């Protein structure tokens, strides 16, 4: 199974997964070992779990249009299993979107969610989360991946954000839910990219060789502070283009609505992000 190969590379997590059929379908749910999660049920089309007092669910609807009613029925059934605050991640299917547009059907998925008190959350980033390519060119784009939540859940996490991440490694963009958005701090830490340039060792040696006034403790603290200051300047001089290039590509992606240009930019962003690996500022 593919996830048995991938999971060890991701870290020390608990998890459950349903393997894909060829390159289609497949579900995986991973959680840290400090997270209090209880798996209620799962299948090839859904995963239902309780996280402490928060309800979370992942749904991958039946891909065949004639089975769309099964997804709606499953949503209705799962809503009766608990009265906890509830959030659902959903992936719609291209076939249901085509059929709805062609025959003017009502959006039965939307009605099913509204009937059980779930409403779409907003999002940040590019509006489409899925594309189909032919001969290397994007020919179709859709927003198929969404999060819905109950009013109780939204009140519990009023600052929650949904972000569509730019990536070209799949026909679906990664979608990240943050219940508590990260706040930037000025905490410094080691960057793996520094190992690519040996002059960093010299910068550290020169900073550490300088003596500071005061007792041994003051001298040690002074050396650490000087190392941080000198490394910051060295990092800016050697690797500043990495951060500026990533920023430039993100701005270009934000402004671009040409799907094929976006695909090229996403590839460039992936390569520059690999070079960065771990940034200087958290």
GROMACS .gro file of C-alpha atoms in nm:
model
  282
    1UNK     CA    1   0.000   0.000   0.000
    2UNK     CA    2   0.132   0.342  -0.099
    3UNK     CA    3   0.070   0.512   0.237
    4UNK     CA    4   0.282   0.248   0.414
    5UNK     CA    5   0.575   0.389   0.217
    6UNK     CA    6   0.483   0.757   0.256
    7UNK     CA    7   0.380   0.765   0.624
    8UNK     CA    8   0.726   0.693   0.779
    9UNK     CA    9   0.868   0.989   0.588
   10UNK     CA   10   0.614   1.226   0.743
   11UNK     CA   11   0.709   1.166   1.106
   12UNK     CA   12   0.577   0.988   1.413
   13UNK     CA   13   0.199   0.988   1.366
   14UNK     CA   14  -0.101   0.768   1.424
   15UNK     CA   15  -0.304   0.716   1.110
   16UNK     CA   16  -0.562   0.529   0.912
   17UNK     CA   17  -0.589   0.515   0.536
   18UNK     CA   18  -0.780   0.364   0.248
   19UNK     CA   19  -0.562   0.296  -0.055
   20UNK     CA   20  -0.639   0.451  -0.392
   21UNK     CA   21  -0.770   0.261  -0.692
   22UNK     CA   22  -0.492   0.304  -0.945
   23UNK     CA   23  -0.431   0.680  -0.928
   24UNK     CA   24  -0.790   0.769  -0.829
   25UNK     CA   25  -0.951   0.805  -0.489
   26UNK     CA   26  -0.778   0.717  -0.166
   27UNK     CA   27  -0.815   0.872   0.180
   28UNK     CA   28  -0.569   0.920   0.466
   29UNK     CA   29  -0.607   1.067   0.814
   30UNK     CA   30  -0.292   1.126   1.023
   31UNK     CA   31  -0.274   1.278   1.371
   32UNK     CA   32   0.000   1.352   1.621
   33UNK     CA   33   0.040   1.111   1.909
   34UNK     CA   34  -0.044   1.386   2.158
   35UNK     CA   35  -0.381   1.449   1.990
   36UNK     CA   36  -0.683   1.291   2.156
   37UNK     CA   37  -0.864   1.152   1.852
   38UNK     CA   38  -1.125   0.877   1.834
   39UNK     CA   39  -1.203   0.731   1.492
   40UNK     CA   40  -1.579   0.672   1.468
   41UNK     CA   41  -1.601   0.511   1.125
   42UNK     CA   42  -1.441   0.514   0.781
   43UNK     CA   43  -1.483   0.376   0.431
   44UNK     CA   44  -1.346   0.440   0.084
   45UNK     CA   45  -1.569   0.748   0.074
   46UNK     CA   46  -1.548   0.902   0.423
   47UNK     CA   47  -1.368   0.927   0.756
   48UNK     CA   48  -1.550   1.032   1.073
   49UNK     CA   49  -1.353   1.121   1.387
   50UNK     CA   50  -1.390   1.305   1.718
   51UNK     CA   51  -1.098   1.522   1.828
   52UNK     CA   52  -1.147   1.589   2.200
   53UNK     CA   53  -1.470   1.788   2.187
   54UNK     CA   54  -1.444   1.889   1.822
   55UNK     CA   55  -1.605   1.684   1.545
   56UNK     CA   56  -1.416   1.648   1.218
   57UNK     CA   57  -1.506   1.457   0.907
   58UNK     CA   58  -1.351   1.398   0.566
   59UNK     CA   59  -1.573   1.302   0.273
   60UNK     CA   60  -1.468   1.178  -0.069
   61UNK     CA   61  -1.791   1.143  -0.264
   62UNK     CA   62  -1.874   0.861  -0.502
   63UNK     CA   63  -1.719   0.964  -0.836
   64UNK     CA   64  -2.004   0.824  -1.048
   65UNK     CA   65  -2.286   1.071  -1.110
   66UNK     CA   66  -2.554   0.804  -1.065
   67UNK     CA   67  -2.425   0.746  -0.710
   68UNK     CA   68  -2.427   1.111  -0.606
   69UNK     CA   69  -2.735   1.050  -0.392
   70UNK     CA   70  -2.528   0.808  -0.180
   71UNK     CA   71  -2.296   1.089  -0.076
   72UNK     CA   72  -2.592   1.307   0.020
   73UNK     CA   73  -2.749   1.021   0.216
   74UNK     CA   74  -2.419   0.955   0.396
   75UNK     CA   75  -2.397   1.321   0.500
   76UNK     CA   76  -2.749   1.308   0.641
   77UNK     CA   77  -2.679   0.982   0.826
   78UNK     CA   78  -2.351   1.098   0.980
   79UNK     CA   79  -2.517   1.415   1.108
   80UNK     CA   80  -2.730   1.201   1.341
   81UNK     CA   81  -2.431   1.032   1.509
   82UNK     CA   82  -2.326   1.327   1.726
   83UNK     CA   83  -2.429   1.676   1.833
   84UNK     CA   84  -2.070   1.802   1.864
   85UNK     CA   85  -1.945   2.110   1.678
   86UNK     CA   86  -1.882   1.974   1.330
   87UNK     CA   87  -1.649   2.051   1.039
   88UNK     CA   88  -1.642   1.858   0.712
   89UNK     CA   89  -1.381   1.853   0.438
   90UNK     CA   90  -1.536   1.757   0.105
   91UNK     CA   91  -1.407   1.670  -0.240
   92UNK     CA   92  -1.675   1.693  -0.506
   93UNK     CA   93  -1.650   1.510  -0.836
   94UNK     CA   94  -1.598   1.650  -1.182
   95UNK     CA   95  -1.883   1.436  -1.323
   96UNK     CA   96  -2.142   1.586  -1.088
   97UNK     CA   97  -2.026   1.938  -1.180
   98UNK     CA   98  -2.061   1.868  -1.553
   99UNK     CA   99  -2.405   1.715  -1.510
  100UNK     CA  100  -2.530   2.003  -1.299
  101UNK     CA  101  -2.413   2.258  -1.557
  102UNK     CA  102  -2.546   2.062  -1.853
  103UNK     CA  103  -2.893   1.985  -1.719
  104UNK     CA  104  -2.941   2.280  -1.485
  105UNK     CA  105  -2.992   2.057  -1.180
  106UNK     CA  106  -3.007   2.206  -0.834
  107UNK     CA  107  -2.686   2.172  -0.637
  108UNK     CA  108  -2.794   1.872  -0.432
  109UNK     CA  109  -2.464   1.865  -0.244
  110UNK     CA  110  -2.518   2.219  -0.123
  111UNK     CA  111  -2.873   2.139  -0.019
  112UNK     CA  112  -2.755   1.829   0.168
  113UNK     CA  113  -2.507   2.034   0.369
  114UNK     CA  114  -2.756   2.310   0.445
  115UNK     CA  115  -3.012   2.053   0.559
  116UNK     CA  116  -2.775   1.932   0.833
  117UNK     CA  117  -2.665   2.283   0.935
  118UNK     CA  118  -2.330   2.298   0.754
  119UNK     CA  119  -2.219   2.605   0.561
  120UNK     CA  120  -1.921   2.668   0.334
  121UNK     CA  121  -1.630   2.851   0.493
  122UNK     CA  122  -1.439   3.112   0.296
  123UNK     CA  123  -1.091   3.065   0.153
  124UNK     CA  124  -0.770   3.245   0.068
  125UNK     CA  125  -0.567   3.193  -0.248
  126UNK     CA  126  -0.646   3.087  -0.603
  127UNK     CA  127  -1.016   3.013  -0.647
  128UNK     CA  128  -0.980   2.682  -0.833
  129UNK     CA  129  -0.848   2.371  -0.656
  130UNK     CA  130  -0.853   2.120  -0.944
  131UNK     CA  131  -0.747   2.121  -1.307
  132UNK     CA  132  -0.734   1.882  -1.600
  133UNK     CA  133  -0.446   1.898  -1.846
  134UNK     CA  134  -0.416   1.781  -2.203
  135UNK     CA  135  -0.083   1.778  -2.385
  136UNK     CA  136   0.069   1.972  -2.095
  137UNK     CA  137  -0.192   2.251  -2.116
  138UNK     CA  138  -0.463   2.323  -1.859
  139UNK     CA  139  -0.803   2.287  -2.028
  140UNK     CA  140  -1.046   2.277  -1.732
  141UNK     CA  141  -1.043   2.432  -1.382
  142UNK     CA  142  -1.290   2.383  -1.096
  143UNK     CA  143  -1.318   2.445  -0.724
  144UNK     CA  144  -1.393   2.091  -0.604
  145UNK     CA  145  -1.233   2.089  -0.257
  146UNK     CA  146  -1.410   2.276   0.023
  147UNK     CA  147  -1.463   2.293   0.398
  148UNK     CA  148  -1.804   2.325   0.560
  149UNK     CA  149  -1.877   2.378   0.929
  150UNK     CA  150  -2.165   2.408   1.169
  151UNK     CA  151  -2.244   2.742   1.333
  152UNK     CA  152  -2.125   2.601   1.667
  153UNK     CA  153  -1.786   2.513   1.519
  154UNK     CA  154  -1.748   2.854   1.355
  155UNK     CA  155  -1.825   3.026   1.685
  156UNK     CA  156  -1.565   2.808   1.856
  157UNK     CA  157  -1.298   2.899   1.599
  158UNK     CA  158  -1.389   3.248   1.471
  159UNK     CA  159  -1.036   3.310   1.336
  160UNK     CA  160  -1.009   2.983   1.140
  161UNK     CA  161  -0.871   3.016   0.787
  162UNK     CA  162  -0.886   2.800   0.474
  163UNK     CA  163  -0.592   2.842   0.236
  164UNK     CA  164  -0.543   2.701  -0.115
  165UNK     CA  165  -0.171   2.628  -0.148
  166UNK     CA  166   0.001   2.673  -0.485
  167UNK     CA  167   0.146   2.341  -0.602
  168UNK     CA  168   0.196   2.150  -0.925
  169UNK     CA  169   0.253   1.801  -0.781
  170UNK     CA  170  -0.112   1.697  -0.821
  171UNK     CA  171  -0.422   1.793  -1.017
  172UNK     CA  172  -0.568   1.908  -0.680
  173UNK     CA  173  -0.422   2.200  -0.484
  174UNK     CA  174  -0.349   2.127  -0.117
  175UNK     CA  175  -0.610   2.292   0.107
  176UNK     CA  176  -0.499   2.384   0.461
  177UNK     CA  177  -0.736   2.446   0.752
  178UNK     CA  178  -0.585   2.643   1.040
  179UNK     CA  179  -0.806   2.668   1.347
  180UNK     CA  180  -0.562   2.910   1.509
  181UNK     CA  181  -0.369   3.099   1.236
  182UNK     CA  182   0.003   3.119   1.298
  183UNK     CA  183   0.142   3.451   1.409
  184UNK     CA  184   0.484   3.553   1.289
  185UNK     CA  185   0.757   3.588   1.552
  186UNK     CA  186   1.117   3.697   1.534
  187UNK     CA  187   1.257   3.377   1.680
  188UNK     CA  188   1.575   3.259   1.507
  189UNK     CA  189   1.670   2.903   1.429
  190UNK     CA  190   1.915   2.709   1.212
  191UNK     CA  191   1.839   2.688   0.840
  192UNK     CA  192   1.926   2.370   0.650
  193UNK     CA  193   2.002   2.579   0.343
  194UNK     CA  194   2.308   2.720   0.522
  195UNK     CA  195   2.484   2.385   0.482
  196UNK     CA  196   2.496   2.453   0.107
  197UNK     CA  197   2.753   2.731   0.157
  198UNK     CA  198   3.070   2.655   0.355
  199UNK     CA  199   3.141   3.023   0.421
  200UNK     CA  200   2.887   3.003   0.703
  201UNK     CA  201   3.139   2.803   0.910
  202UNK     CA  202   3.390   3.085   0.871
  203UNK     CA  203   3.130   3.344   0.976
  204UNK     CA  204   3.059   3.149   1.296
  205UNK     CA  205   3.431   3.099   1.373
  206UNK     CA  206   3.508   3.469   1.334
  207UNK     CA  207   3.214   3.571   1.554
  208UNK     CA  208   3.303   3.317   1.823
  209UNK     CA  209   3.671   3.418   1.827
  210UNK     CA  210   3.591   3.772   1.940
  211UNK     CA  211   3.608   3.833   2.315
  212UNK     CA  212   3.343   4.026   2.505
  213UNK     CA  213   3.383   4.226   2.825
  214UNK     CA  214   3.266   4.094   3.160
  215UNK     CA  215   3.272   3.760   3.337
  216UNK     CA  216   3.259   3.416   3.175
  217UNK     CA  217   2.878   3.412   3.155
  218UNK     CA  218   2.862   3.759   2.999
  219UNK     CA  219   3.136   3.656   2.756
  220UNK     CA  220   2.941   3.344   2.653
  221UNK     CA  221   2.615   3.535   2.609
  222UNK     CA  222   2.798   3.801   2.409
  223UNK     CA  223   2.945   3.538   2.176
  224UNK     CA  224   2.603   3.383   2.118
  225UNK     CA  225   2.451   3.724   2.046
  226UNK     CA  226   2.733   3.813   1.806
  227UNK     CA  227   2.698   3.479   1.628
  228UNK     CA  228   2.328   3.547   1.579
  229UNK     CA  229   2.390   3.897   1.448
  230UNK     CA  230   2.672   3.794   1.215
  231UNK     CA  231   2.481   3.491   1.085
  232UNK     CA  232   2.182   3.713   1.015
  233UNK     CA  233   2.398   3.943   0.803
  234UNK     CA  234   2.568   3.649   0.631
  235UNK     CA  235   2.232   3.485   0.558
  236UNK     CA  236   2.104   3.808   0.406
  237UNK     CA  237   2.413   3.848   0.187
  238UNK     CA  238   2.426   3.487   0.065
  239UNK     CA  239   2.066   3.370   0.052
  240UNK     CA  240   1.851   3.683   0.031
  241UNK     CA  241   1.767   3.602  -0.331
  242UNK     CA  242   1.590   3.282  -0.220
  243UNK     CA  243   1.335   3.463  -0.007
  244UNK     CA  244   1.290   3.747  -0.256
  245UNK     CA  245   1.247   3.501  -0.544
  246UNK     CA  246   0.984   3.302  -0.352
  247UNK     CA  247   0.803   3.625  -0.265
  248UNK     CA  248   0.818   3.736  -0.629
  249UNK     CA  249   0.675   3.403  -0.751
  250UNK     CA  250   0.393   3.413  -0.493
  251UNK     CA  251   0.297   3.763  -0.607
  252UNK     CA  252   0.299   3.649  -0.970
  253UNK     CA  253   0.078   3.350  -0.882
  254UNK     CA  254  -0.162   3.573  -0.692
  255UNK     CA  255  -0.200   3.807  -0.989
  256UNK     CA  256  -0.210   3.542  -1.264
  257UNK     CA  257  -0.534   3.394  -1.396
  258UNK     CA  258  -0.373   3.209  -1.688
  259UNK     CA  259  -0.384   2.841  -1.583
  260UNK     CA  260  -0.086   2.740  -1.796
  261UNK     CA  261   0.129   3.028  -1.674
  262UNK     CA  262   0.028   2.937  -1.319
  263UNK     CA  263   0.142   2.579  -1.377
  264UNK     CA  264   0.487   2.703  -1.482
  265UNK     CA  265   0.508   2.941  -1.186
  266UNK     CA  266   0.405   2.664  -0.945
  267UNK     CA  267   0.692   2.448  -1.071
  268UNK     CA  268   0.940   2.732  -1.018
  269UNK     CA  269   0.801   2.800  -0.671
  270UNK     CA  270   0.840   2.434  -0.577
  271UNK     CA  271   1.207   2.436  -0.679
  272UNK     CA  272   1.288   2.757  -0.491
  273UNK     CA  273   1.099   2.632  -0.185
  274UNK     CA  274   1.316   2.321  -0.184
  275UNK     CA  275   1.623   2.542  -0.172
  276UNK     CA  276   1.481   2.732   0.121
  277UNK     CA  277   1.367   2.423   0.320
  278UNK     CA  278   1.374   2.592   0.660
  279UNK     CA  279   1.360   2.972   0.670
  280UNK     CA  280   1.558   3.200   0.898
  281UNK     CA  281   1.249   3.356   1.052
  282UNK     CA  282   0.961   3.144   1.187
   0.00000   0.00000   0.00000
